[in-house]
Coordinates of C-alpha atoms in Angstrom, one line a residue:
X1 CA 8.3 -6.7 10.0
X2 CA 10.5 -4.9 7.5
X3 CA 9.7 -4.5 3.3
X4 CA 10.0 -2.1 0.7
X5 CA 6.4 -2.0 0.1
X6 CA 6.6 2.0 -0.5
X7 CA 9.4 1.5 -3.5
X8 CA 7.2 -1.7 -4.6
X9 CA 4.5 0.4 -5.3
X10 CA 6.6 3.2 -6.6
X11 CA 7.7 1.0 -9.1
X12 CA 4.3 0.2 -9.8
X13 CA 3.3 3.9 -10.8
X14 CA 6.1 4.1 -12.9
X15 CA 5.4 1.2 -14.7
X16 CA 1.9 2.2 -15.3
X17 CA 3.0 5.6 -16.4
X18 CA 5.4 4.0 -18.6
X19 CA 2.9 1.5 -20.3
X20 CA -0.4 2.6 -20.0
X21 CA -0.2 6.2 -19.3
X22 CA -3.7 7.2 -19.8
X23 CA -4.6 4.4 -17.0
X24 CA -2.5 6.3 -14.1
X25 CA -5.4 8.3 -13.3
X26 CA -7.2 5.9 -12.0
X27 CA -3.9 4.7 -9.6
X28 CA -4.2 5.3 -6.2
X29 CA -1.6 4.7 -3.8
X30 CA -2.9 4.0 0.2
X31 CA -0.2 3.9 3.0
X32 CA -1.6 1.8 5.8
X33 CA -0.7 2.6 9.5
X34 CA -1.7 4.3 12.9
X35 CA -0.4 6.4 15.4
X36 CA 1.2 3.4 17.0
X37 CA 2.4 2.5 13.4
X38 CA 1.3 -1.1 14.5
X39 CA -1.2 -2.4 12.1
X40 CA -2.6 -6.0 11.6
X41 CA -2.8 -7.1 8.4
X42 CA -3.8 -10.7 6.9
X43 CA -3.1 -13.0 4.3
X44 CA 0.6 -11.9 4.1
X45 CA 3.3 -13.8 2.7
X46 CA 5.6 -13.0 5.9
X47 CA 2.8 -14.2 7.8
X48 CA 3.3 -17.7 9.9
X49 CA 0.1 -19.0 11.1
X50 CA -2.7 -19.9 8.8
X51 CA -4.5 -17.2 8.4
X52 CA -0.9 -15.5 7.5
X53 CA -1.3 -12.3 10.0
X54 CA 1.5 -9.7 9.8
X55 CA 1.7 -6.9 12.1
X56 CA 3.5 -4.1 9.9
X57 CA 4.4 -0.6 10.9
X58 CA 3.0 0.3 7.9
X59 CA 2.4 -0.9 4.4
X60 CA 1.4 0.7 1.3
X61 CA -0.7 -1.2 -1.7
X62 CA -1.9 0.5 -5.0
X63 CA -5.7 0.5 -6.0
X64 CA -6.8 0.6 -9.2
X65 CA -10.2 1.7 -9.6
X66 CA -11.1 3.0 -13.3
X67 CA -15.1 3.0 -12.5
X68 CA -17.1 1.2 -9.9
X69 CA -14.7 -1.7 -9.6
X70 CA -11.4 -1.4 -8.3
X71 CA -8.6 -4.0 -8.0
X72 CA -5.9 -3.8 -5.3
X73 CA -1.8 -4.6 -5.9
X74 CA -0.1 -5.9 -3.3
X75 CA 3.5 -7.5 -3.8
X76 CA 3.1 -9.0 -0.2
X77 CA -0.3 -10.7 0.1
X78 CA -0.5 -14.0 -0.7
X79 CA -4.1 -13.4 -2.7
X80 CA -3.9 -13.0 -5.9
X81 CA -2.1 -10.3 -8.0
X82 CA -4.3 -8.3 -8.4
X83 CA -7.4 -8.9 -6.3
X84 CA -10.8 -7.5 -6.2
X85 CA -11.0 -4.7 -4.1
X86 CA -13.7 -6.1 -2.1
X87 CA -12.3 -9.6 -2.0
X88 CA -8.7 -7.9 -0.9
X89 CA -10.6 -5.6 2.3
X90 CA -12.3 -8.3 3.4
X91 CA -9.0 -10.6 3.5
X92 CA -6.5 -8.3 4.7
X93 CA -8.0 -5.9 6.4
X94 CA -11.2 -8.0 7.9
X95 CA -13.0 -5.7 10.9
X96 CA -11.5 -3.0 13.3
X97 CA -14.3 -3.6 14.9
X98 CA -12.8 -6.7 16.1
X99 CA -9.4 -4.9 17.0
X100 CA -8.5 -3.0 20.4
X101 CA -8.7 0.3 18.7
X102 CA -5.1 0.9 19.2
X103 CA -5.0 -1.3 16.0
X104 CA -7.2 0.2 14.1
X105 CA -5.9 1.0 10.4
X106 CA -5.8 4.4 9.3
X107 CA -5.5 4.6 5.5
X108 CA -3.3 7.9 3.2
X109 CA -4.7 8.0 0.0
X110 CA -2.8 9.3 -2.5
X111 CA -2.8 10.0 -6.6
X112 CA 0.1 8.1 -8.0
X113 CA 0.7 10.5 -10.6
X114 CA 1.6 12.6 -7.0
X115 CA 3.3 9.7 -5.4
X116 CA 5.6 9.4 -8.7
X117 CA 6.3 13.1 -8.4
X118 CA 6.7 13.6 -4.7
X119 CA 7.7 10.3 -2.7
X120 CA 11.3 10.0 -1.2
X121 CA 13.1 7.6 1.0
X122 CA 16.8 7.3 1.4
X123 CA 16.3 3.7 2.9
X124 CA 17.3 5.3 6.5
X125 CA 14.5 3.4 8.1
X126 CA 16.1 0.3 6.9
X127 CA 19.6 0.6 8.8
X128 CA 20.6 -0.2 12.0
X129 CA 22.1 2.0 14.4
X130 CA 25.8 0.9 12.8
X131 CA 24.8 1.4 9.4
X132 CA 24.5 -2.2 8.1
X133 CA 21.2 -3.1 6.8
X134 CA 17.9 -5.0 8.0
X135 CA 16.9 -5.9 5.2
X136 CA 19.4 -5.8 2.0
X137 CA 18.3 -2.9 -0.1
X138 CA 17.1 -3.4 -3.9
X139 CA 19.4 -2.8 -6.3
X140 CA 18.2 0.3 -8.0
X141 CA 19.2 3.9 -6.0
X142 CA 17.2 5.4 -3.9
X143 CA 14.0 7.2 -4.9
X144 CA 14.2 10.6 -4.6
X145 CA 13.1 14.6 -6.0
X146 CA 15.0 17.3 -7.0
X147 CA 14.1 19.0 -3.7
X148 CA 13.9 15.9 -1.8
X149 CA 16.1 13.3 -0.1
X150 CA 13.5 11.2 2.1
X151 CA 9.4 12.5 3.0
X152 CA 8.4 8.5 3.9
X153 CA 7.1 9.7 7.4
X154 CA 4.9 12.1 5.9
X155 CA 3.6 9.6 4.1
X156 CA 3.3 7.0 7.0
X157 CA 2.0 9.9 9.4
X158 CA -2.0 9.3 9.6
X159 CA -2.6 13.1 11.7
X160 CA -5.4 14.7 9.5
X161 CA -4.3 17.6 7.3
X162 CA -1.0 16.9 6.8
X163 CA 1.1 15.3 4.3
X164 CA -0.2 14.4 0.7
X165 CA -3.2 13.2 0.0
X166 CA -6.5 12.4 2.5
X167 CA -6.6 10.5 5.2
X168 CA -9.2 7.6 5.9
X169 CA -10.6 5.2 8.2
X170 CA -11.2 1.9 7.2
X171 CA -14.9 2.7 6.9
X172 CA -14.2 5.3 4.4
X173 CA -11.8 3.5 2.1
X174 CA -14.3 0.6 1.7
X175 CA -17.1 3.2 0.8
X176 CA -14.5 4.9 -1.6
X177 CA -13.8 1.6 -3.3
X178 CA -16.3 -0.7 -3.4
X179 CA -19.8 -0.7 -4.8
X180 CA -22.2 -3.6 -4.1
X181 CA -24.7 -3.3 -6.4
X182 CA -22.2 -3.8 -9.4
X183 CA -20.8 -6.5 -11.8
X184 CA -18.1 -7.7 -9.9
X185 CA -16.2 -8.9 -12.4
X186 CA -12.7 -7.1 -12.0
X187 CA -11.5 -4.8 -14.9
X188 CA -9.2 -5.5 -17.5
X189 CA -6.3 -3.5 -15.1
X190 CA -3.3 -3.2 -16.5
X191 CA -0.2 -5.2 -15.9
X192 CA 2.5 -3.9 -14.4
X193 CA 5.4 -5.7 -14.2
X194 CA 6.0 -7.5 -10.9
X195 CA 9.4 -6.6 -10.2
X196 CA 9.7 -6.4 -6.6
X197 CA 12.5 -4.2 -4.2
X198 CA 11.8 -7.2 -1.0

């Protein structure tokens, strides 16, 4: 399956930067994949069959998480936008223990303020081998740095000690994000405009 999701959430950060600028710190930005780069994920709008499984090479969703609670964007699920963190995991992501661990997620967290200032994609991944496209493009150029062109693997790439940020398991991100013992009444996050690149 083929999306923007990486420029979706992009736009996101920027938007939050833009708006609420004192809210960005709590913006985190998780690229999902695995060495295979084959990773199940439910409750996605591309998704067929009831339970609306997708299998992406990788997808990227931003967390917001200004104290215990944390809610999750996602401009491809079919929950709600957003959705409680713990509601969203339990949806999407469900068990690896269930999964041949070949398709086992493997999650890049990553400050947005350092996914506005670093991320770059010329869209390359989304051409063919003659140069048309998969997937038509959005309609904004191509994000990029001063110093930078396209870095999307390095954000897709789930080896440890590489690339920005830190690299989790599944495991690991719940513990990071979700805390059963509080009210789980979502925070007042704040609300970036949906405008999406798919």
């Amino acid at each position: 399956m083929i999306n923007f999701s990486e420029e979706n959430v992009w736009k996101l950060c920027q938007d939050v930067a833009t708006r609420h600028p004192s809210e960005l710190q709590y913006c985190h930005v998780a690229f999902i994949s695995n060495p295979r780069r084959s990773v199940p994920l439910w409750r996605q709008r591309a998704g067929k069959d009831e339970d609306k499984l997708v299998v992406w090479d990788y997808h990227a969703i931003l967390i917001y998480a200004p104290d215990e609670r944390a809610v999750v964007y996602d401009l491809e699920s079919s929950l709600p936008f957003p959705t409680h963190f713990w509601k969203y995991a339990t949806e999407t992501f469900r068990s690896d223990e269930a999964l041949r661990p070949e398709y086992h997620r493997r999650f890049r967290l990553v400050p947005a303020s350092v996914y506005l200032q670093q991320f770059a994609s010329d869209r390359h991944h989304m051409k063919r081998e003659d140069g048309t496209w998969i997937k038509t493009p959005p309609d904004y150029p191509p994000i990029s740095t001063p110093t930078c062109k396209d870095n999307l693997d390095s954000f897709i790439n789930m080896e440890q000690g590489t690339g920005l940020g830190v690299v989790m398991s599944l495991k690991q991100l719940v513990n990071r994000f979700y805390r059963p013992n509080v009210n789980t009444q979502a925070p007042m996050p704040p609300q970036p405009q949906a405008a999406t690149a798919t």
